[in-house]
Coordinates of C-alpha atoms and ligand atoms in Angstrom, one line a residue:
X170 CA -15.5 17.0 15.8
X171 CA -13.2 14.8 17.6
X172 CA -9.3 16.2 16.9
X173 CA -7.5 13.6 15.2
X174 CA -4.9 11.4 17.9
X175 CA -1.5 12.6 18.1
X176 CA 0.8 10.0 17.8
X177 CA 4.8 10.1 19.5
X178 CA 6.0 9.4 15.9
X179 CA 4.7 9.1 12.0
X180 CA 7.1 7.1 10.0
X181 CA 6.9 7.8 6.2
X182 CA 7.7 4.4 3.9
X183 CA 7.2 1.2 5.2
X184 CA 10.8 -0.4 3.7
X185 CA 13.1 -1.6 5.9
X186 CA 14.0 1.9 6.9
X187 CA 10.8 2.7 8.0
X188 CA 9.9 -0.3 9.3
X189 CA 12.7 -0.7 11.6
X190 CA 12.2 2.7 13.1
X191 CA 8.6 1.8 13.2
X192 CA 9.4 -1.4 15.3
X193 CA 12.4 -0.6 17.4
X194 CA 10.1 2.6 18.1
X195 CA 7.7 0.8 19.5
X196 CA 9.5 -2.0 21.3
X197 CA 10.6 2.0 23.5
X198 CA 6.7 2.3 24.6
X199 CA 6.0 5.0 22.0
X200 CA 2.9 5.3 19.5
X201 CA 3.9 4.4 15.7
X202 CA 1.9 4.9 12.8
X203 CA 3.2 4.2 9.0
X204 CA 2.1 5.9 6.6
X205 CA 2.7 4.4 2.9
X206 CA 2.1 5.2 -0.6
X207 CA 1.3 2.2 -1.8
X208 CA -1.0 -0.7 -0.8
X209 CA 1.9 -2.9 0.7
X210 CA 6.1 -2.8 0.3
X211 CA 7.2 -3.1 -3.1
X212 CA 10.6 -1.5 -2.8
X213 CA 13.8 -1.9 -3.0
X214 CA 13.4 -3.8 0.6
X215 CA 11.5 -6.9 -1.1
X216 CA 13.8 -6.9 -4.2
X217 CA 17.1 -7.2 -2.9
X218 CA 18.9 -10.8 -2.3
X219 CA 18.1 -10.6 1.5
X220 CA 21.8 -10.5 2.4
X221 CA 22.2 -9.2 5.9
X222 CA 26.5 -9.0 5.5
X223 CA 27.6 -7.6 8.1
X224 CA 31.3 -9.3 8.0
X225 CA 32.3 -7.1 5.1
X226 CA 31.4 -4.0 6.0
X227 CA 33.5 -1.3 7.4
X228 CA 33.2 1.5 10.1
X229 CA 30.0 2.8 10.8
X230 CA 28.2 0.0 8.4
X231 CA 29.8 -2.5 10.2
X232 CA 28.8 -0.9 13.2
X233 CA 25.0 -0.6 12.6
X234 CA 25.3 -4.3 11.2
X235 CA 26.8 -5.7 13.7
X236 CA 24.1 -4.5 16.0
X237 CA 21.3 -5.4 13.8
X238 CA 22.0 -8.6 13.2
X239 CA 20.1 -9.7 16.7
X240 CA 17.3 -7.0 15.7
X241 CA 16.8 -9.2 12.3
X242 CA 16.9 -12.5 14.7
X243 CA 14.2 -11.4 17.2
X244 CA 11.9 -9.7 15.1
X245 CA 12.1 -13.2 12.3
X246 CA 10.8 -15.2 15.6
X247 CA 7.9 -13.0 17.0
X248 CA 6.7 -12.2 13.0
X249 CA 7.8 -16.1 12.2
X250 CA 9.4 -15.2 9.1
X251 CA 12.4 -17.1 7.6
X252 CA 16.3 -16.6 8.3
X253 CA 18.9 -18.9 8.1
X254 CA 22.2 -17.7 9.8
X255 CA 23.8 -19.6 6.6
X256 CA 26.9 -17.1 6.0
X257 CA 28.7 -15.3 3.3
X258 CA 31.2 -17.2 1.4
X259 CA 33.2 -14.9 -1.1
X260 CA 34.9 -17.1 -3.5
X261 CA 38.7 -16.4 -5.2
X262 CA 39.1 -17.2 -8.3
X263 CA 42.3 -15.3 -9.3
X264 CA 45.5 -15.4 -7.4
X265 CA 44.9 -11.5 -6.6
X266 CA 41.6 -12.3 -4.8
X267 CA 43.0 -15.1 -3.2
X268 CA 45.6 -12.9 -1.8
X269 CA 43.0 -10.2 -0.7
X270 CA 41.1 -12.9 1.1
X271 CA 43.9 -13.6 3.1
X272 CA 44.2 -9.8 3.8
X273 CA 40.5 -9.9 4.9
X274 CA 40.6 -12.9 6.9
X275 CA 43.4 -11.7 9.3
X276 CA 41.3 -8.6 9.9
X277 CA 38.0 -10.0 10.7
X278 CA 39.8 -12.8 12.4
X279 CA 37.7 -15.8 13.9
X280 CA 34.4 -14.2 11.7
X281 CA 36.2 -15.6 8.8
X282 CA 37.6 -18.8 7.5
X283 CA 39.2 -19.4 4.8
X284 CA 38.2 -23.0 2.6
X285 CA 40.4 -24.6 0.3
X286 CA 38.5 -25.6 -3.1
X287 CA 37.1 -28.8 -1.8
X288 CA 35.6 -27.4 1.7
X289 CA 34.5 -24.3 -0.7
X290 CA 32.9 -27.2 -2.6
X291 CA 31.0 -29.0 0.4
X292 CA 29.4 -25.4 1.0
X293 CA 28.4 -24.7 -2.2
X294 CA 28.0 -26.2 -5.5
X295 CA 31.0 -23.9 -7.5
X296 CA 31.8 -25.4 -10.4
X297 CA 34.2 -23.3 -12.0
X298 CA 37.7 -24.7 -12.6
X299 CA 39.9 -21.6 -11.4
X300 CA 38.3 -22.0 -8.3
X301 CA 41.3 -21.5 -5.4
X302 CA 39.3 -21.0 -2.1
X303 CA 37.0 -19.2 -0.4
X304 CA 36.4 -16.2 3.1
X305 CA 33.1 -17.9 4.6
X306 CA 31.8 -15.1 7.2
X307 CA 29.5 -17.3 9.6
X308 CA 28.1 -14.4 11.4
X309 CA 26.0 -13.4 8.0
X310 CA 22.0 -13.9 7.4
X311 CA 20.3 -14.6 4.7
X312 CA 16.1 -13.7 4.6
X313 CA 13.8 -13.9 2.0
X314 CA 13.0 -10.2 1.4
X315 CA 9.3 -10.5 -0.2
X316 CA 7.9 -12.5 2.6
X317 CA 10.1 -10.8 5.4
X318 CA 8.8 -7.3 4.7
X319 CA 5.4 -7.8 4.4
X320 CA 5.6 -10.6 7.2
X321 CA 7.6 -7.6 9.5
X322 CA 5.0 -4.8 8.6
X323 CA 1.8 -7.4 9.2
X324 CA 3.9 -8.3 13.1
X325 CA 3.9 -5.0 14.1
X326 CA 0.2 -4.1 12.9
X327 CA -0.7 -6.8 15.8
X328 CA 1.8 -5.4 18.2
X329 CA -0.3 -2.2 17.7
X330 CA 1.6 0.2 15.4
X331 CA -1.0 2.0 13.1
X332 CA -0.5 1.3 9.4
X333 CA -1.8 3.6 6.6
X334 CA -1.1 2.3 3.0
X335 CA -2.0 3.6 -0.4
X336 CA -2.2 7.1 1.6
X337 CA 0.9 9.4 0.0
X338 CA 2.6 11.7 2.0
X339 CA 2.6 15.6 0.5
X340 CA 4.5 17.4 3.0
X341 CA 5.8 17.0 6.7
X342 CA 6.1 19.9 8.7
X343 CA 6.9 20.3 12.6
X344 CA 4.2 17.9 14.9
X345 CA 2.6 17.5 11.4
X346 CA 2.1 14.8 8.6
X347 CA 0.2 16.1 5.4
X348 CA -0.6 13.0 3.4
X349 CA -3.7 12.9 0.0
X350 CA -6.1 11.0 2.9
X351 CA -5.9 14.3 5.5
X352 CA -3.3 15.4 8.4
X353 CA -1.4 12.8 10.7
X354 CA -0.6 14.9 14.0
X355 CA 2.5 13.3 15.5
X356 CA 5.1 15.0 17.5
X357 CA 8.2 13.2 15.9
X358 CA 8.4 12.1 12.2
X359 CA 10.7 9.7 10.3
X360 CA 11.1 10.6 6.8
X361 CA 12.5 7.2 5.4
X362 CA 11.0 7.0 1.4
X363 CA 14.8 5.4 0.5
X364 CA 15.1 6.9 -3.3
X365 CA 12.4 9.0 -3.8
X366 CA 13.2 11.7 -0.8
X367 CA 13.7 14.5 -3.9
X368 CA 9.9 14.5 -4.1
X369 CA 9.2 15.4 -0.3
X370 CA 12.8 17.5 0.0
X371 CA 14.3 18.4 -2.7
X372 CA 16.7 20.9 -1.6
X373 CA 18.1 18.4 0.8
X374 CA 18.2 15.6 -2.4
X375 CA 20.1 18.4 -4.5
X376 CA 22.3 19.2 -1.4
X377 CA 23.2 15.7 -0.9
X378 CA 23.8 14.8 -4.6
X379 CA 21.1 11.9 -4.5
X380 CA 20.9 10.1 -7.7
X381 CA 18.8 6.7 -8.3
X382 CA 21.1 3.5 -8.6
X383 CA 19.0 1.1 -11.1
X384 CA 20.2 -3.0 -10.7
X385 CA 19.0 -5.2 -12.9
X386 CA 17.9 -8.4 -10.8
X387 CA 17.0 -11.9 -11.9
X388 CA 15.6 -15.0 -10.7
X389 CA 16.6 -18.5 -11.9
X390 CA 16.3 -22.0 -11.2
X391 CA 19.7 -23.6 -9.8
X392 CA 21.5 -26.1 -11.5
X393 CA 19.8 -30.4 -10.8
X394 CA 22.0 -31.3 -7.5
X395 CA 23.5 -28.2 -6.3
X396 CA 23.3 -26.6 -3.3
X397 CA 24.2 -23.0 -2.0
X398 CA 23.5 -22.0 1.4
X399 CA 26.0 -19.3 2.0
X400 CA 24.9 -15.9 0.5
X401 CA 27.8 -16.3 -2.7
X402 CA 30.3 -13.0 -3.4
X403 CA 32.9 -13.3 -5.9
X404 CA 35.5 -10.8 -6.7
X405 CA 33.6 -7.8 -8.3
X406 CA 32.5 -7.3 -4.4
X407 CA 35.5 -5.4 -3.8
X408 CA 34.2 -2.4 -5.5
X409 CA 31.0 -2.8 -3.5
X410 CA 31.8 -3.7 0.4
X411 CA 34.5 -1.2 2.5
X412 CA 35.6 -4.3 4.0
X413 CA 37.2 -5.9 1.5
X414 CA 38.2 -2.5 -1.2
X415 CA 40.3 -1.1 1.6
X416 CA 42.9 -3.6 0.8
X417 CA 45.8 -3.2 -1.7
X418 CA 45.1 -6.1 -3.7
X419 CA 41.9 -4.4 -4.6
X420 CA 43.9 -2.0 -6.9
X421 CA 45.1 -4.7 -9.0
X422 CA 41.7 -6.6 -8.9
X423 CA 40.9 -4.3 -10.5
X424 CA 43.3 -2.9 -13.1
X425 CA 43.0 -6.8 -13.8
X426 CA 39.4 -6.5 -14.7
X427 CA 40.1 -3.5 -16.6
X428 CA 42.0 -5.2 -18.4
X429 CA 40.1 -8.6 -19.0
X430 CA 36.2 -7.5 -18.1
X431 CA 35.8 -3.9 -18.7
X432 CA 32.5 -4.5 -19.6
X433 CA 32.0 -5.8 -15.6
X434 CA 33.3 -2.8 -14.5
X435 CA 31.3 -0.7 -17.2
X436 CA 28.2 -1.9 -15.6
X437 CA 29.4 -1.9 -12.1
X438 CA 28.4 -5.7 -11.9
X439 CA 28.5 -7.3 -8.9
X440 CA 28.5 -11.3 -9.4
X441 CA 26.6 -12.1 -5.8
X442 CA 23.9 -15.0 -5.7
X443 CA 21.6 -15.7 -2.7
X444 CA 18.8 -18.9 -2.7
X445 CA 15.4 -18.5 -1.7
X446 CA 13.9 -21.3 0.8
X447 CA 12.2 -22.5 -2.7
X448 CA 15.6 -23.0 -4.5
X449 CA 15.7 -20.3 -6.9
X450 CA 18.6 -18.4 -7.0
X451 CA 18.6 -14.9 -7.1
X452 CA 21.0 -13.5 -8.9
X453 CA 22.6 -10.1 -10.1
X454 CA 23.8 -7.3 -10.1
X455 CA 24.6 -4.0 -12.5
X456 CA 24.6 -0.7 -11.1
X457 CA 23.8 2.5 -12.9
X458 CA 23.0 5.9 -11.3
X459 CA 20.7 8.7 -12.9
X460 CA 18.5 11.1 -11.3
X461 CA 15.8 9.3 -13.5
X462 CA 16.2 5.9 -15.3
X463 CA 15.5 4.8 -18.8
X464 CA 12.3 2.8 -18.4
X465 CA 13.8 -0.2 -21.3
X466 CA 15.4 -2.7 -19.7
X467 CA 18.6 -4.0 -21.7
X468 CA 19.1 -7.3 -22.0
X469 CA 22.7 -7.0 -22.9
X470 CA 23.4 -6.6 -19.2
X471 CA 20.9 -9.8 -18.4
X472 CA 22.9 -11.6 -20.6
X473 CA 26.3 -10.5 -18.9
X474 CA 24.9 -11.7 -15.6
X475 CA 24.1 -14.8 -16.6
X476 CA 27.5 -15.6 -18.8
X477 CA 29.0 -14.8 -15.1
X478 CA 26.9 -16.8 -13.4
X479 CA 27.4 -19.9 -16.0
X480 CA 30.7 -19.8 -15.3
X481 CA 30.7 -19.5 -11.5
X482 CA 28.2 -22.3 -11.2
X483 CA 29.1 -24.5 -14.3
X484 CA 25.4 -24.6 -16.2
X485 CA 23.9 -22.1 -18.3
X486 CA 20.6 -21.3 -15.7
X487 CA 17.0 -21.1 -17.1
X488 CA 15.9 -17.4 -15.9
X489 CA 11.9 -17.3 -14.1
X490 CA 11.6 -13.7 -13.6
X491 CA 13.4 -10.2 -14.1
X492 CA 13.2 -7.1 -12.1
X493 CA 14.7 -3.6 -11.3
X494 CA 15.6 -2.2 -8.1
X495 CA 16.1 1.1 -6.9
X496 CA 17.8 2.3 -4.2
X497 CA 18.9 6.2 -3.0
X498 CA 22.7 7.0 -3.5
X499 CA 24.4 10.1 -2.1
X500 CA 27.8 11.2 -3.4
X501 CA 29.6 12.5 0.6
X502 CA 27.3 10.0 3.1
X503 CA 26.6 6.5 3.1
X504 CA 24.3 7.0 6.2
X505 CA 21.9 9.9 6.1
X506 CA 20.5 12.0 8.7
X507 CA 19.0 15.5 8.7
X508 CA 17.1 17.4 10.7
X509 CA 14.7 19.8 7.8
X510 CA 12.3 20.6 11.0
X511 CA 12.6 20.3 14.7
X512 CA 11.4 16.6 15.1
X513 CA 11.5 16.1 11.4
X514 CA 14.2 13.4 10.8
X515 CA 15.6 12.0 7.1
X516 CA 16.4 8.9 7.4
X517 CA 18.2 7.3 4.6
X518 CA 20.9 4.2 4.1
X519 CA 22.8 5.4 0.1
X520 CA 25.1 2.8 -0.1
X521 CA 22.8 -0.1 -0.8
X522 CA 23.1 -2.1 2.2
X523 CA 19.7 -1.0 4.1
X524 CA 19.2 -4.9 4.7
X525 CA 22.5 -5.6 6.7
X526 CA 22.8 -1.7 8.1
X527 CA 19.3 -0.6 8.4
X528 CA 18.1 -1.9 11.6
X529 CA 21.5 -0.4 13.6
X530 CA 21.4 2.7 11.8
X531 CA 17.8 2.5 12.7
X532 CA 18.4 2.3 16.4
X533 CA 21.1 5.3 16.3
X534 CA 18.3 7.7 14.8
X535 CA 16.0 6.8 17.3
X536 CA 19.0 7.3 20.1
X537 CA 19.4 11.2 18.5
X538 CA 15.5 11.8 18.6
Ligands
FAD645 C1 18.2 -5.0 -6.3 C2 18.7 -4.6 -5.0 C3 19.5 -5.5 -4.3 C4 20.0 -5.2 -3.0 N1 20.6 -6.1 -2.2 C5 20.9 -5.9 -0.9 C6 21.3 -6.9 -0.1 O1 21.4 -8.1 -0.4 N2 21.7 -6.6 1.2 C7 21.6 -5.3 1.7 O2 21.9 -5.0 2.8 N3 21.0 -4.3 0.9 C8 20.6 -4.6 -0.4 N4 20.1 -3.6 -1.1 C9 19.8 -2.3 -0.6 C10 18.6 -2.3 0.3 O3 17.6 -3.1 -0.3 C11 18.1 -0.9 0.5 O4 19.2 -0.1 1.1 C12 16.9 -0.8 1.4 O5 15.9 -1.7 1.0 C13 16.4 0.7 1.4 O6 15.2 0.7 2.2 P1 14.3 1.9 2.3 O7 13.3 1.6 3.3 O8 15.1 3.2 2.4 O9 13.7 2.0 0.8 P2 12.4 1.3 0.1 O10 12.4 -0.2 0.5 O11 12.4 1.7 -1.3 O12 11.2 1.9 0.9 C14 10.8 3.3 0.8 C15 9.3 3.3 0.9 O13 8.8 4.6 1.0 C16 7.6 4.7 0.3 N5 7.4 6.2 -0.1 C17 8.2 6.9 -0.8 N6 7.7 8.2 -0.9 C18 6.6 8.2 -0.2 C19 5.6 9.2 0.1 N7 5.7 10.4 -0.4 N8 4.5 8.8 0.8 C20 4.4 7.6 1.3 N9 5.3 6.6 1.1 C21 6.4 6.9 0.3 C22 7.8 3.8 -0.9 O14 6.6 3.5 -1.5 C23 8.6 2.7 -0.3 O15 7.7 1.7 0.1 C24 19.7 -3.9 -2.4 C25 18.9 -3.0 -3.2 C26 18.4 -3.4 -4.4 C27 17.6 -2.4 -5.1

């Protein structure tokens, strides 16, 4: 019997995780195969809004964005999917976020401008009357996550990395992939299966404190005439992104909302829209975290979204589809890496920003390996 072919590295989950290992990986020379559960990506990597923000993150995020951004570029031209380089624009509507906007601006410098209401206006169709500027951050993308994914994973099939779907990985061990269609041999592995690592490791999921954080996600048509290009943050995104919470105007954001919205902040909503190439908006999002979710979906907190969103946008929107995300969240590390068994790496972004961090954070596992 022939032994089966050893390949330089196994990458487990084909989300964006994965599949940037997988493709930076291979863009070094080395053999790649991915093996995943299920018969093409259907996780939290094709049901985000496709925001790849890097101006708002902080640190190390801002770090592996910032160097992912011309990953994200190259790799949209050789698979041909779609990006637009269309920007964030995070919109005040309170003197506090105004103020913090300022704050933000003069740290970013020339990555952010500040619009009054009518250049806010020419950029995007905002409607709602408090409206008293806007932080656009030019250097931001915006993809369209179910046809990016697939259209990445299909690119790199042709380039020559082996892909093994519907095949479910039981076990990884040194130089070894167990999986319910037989052994992978492969000298290096990347363990990147986002919120379900508890199944393959749990001790290191129980170490970590990794939970599940649920969002409830919705798809809607947008308003006749308007127009949104920019990726659209408000200012719930300063309990979300490090480079805009750091500030001290955060604080009284909110103790404001507190005061005015709890039920926002009871459902860690983040009021963020992005518009796919067809014109839907996508919209969301609430954030809950659980080791295992309630599988009922509450409408209370679809109805919450869009009460926010009629407001931003001035029309009540007619909703086309509904979904939940998942995505792994750790209570000490936004960026995790362990090493369970020489050559065995975890891979695993817990702060929900795999699109804008994944492909840098990507590039400094591979470095360690
Ligand atoms: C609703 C929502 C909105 C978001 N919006 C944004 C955004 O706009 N910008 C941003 O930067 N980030 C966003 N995020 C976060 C981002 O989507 C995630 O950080 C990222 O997609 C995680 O990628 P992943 O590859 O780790 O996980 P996943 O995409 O979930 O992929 C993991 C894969 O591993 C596979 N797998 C698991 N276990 C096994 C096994 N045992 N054997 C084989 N295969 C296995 C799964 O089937 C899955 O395909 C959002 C997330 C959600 C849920």
């Amino acid at each position: 019997m022939i032994p089966p072919r050893t390949f330089d590295l196994a990458v487990v989950g084909a989300g964006v995780i994965g599949l940037a290992h997988a493709a930076l990986a291979q863009e070094r020379g080395l053999s790649v195969v991915v093996i995943e559960r299920t018969d093409r990506p259907v996780g939290a990597s094709i049901r985000n809004f496709g925001h790849v923000g890097i101006t708002t993150q902080e640190g190390e995020g801002l770090a592996y964005a910032t160097a992912g951004r011309g990953h994200w570029l190259r790799f949209a031209e050789r698979a041909g999917f779609w990006i637009r380089p269309a920007g964030t624009m995070i919109v005040a509507r309170a003197e506090d976020e105004w103020a913090l906007l300022h704050r933000f601006a003069e740290l970013r410098g020339d990555a952010v401008e500040l619009l009054t209401p009518d250049q806010t206006r020419e950029r995007a169709s905002i409607q709602d009357p408090r409206l008293l500027g806007s932080a656009y951050c030019g250097n931001d993308l915006r993809i369209n996550s179910p046809e990016a994914i697939p259209a990445l994973a299909a690119h790199l099939a042709e380039a020559g990395v082996e892909f093994r779907f519907r095949t479910n990985v039981t076990g990884v061990e040194p130089g070894l992939v167990r999986t319910s269609r037989g052994d992978v041999p492969a000298t290096q592995v990347v363990v990147a299966t986002g919120h379900d690592l508890d199944l393959l490791f749990p001790e290191l999921a129980d170490e970590g404190e990794f939970q599940r954080c649920l969002l409830h996600m919705l798809e809607t048509n947008a308003p006749a005439g308007s127009h949104f290009d920019p990726v659209i943050l408000t200012g719930t995104a300063v309990m979300r992104y490090g480079g805009l919470s750091q500030h001290p105007e955060a604080a009284s954001i909110r103790e404001r909302m507190q005061r005015d919205t709890p039920e926002l902040l009871e459902a860690f909503v983040n009021v963020k829209m992005s518009q796919r190439p067809n014109g839907r908006l996508v919209i969301g999002d609430t954030h809950a975290y659980a080791h295992t979710h309630d599988p009922f979906k509450d409408e209370s907190l679809d109805t919450l979204l869009l009460r926010e969103f009629a407001q931003l946008l001035g029309a009540p929107l007619t909703v086309r589809r509904r979904w939940h995300g998942e995505y792994a969240s750790a209570a000490a590390e936004d960026f995790y890496v362990r090493e369970p068994h020489p050559g065995v790496f975890v891979a695993c972004v817990t702060n929900g920003t795999g699109m804008s961090t994944g492909m840098g954070f990507a590039e400094s596992v591979l470095d360690r390996m």
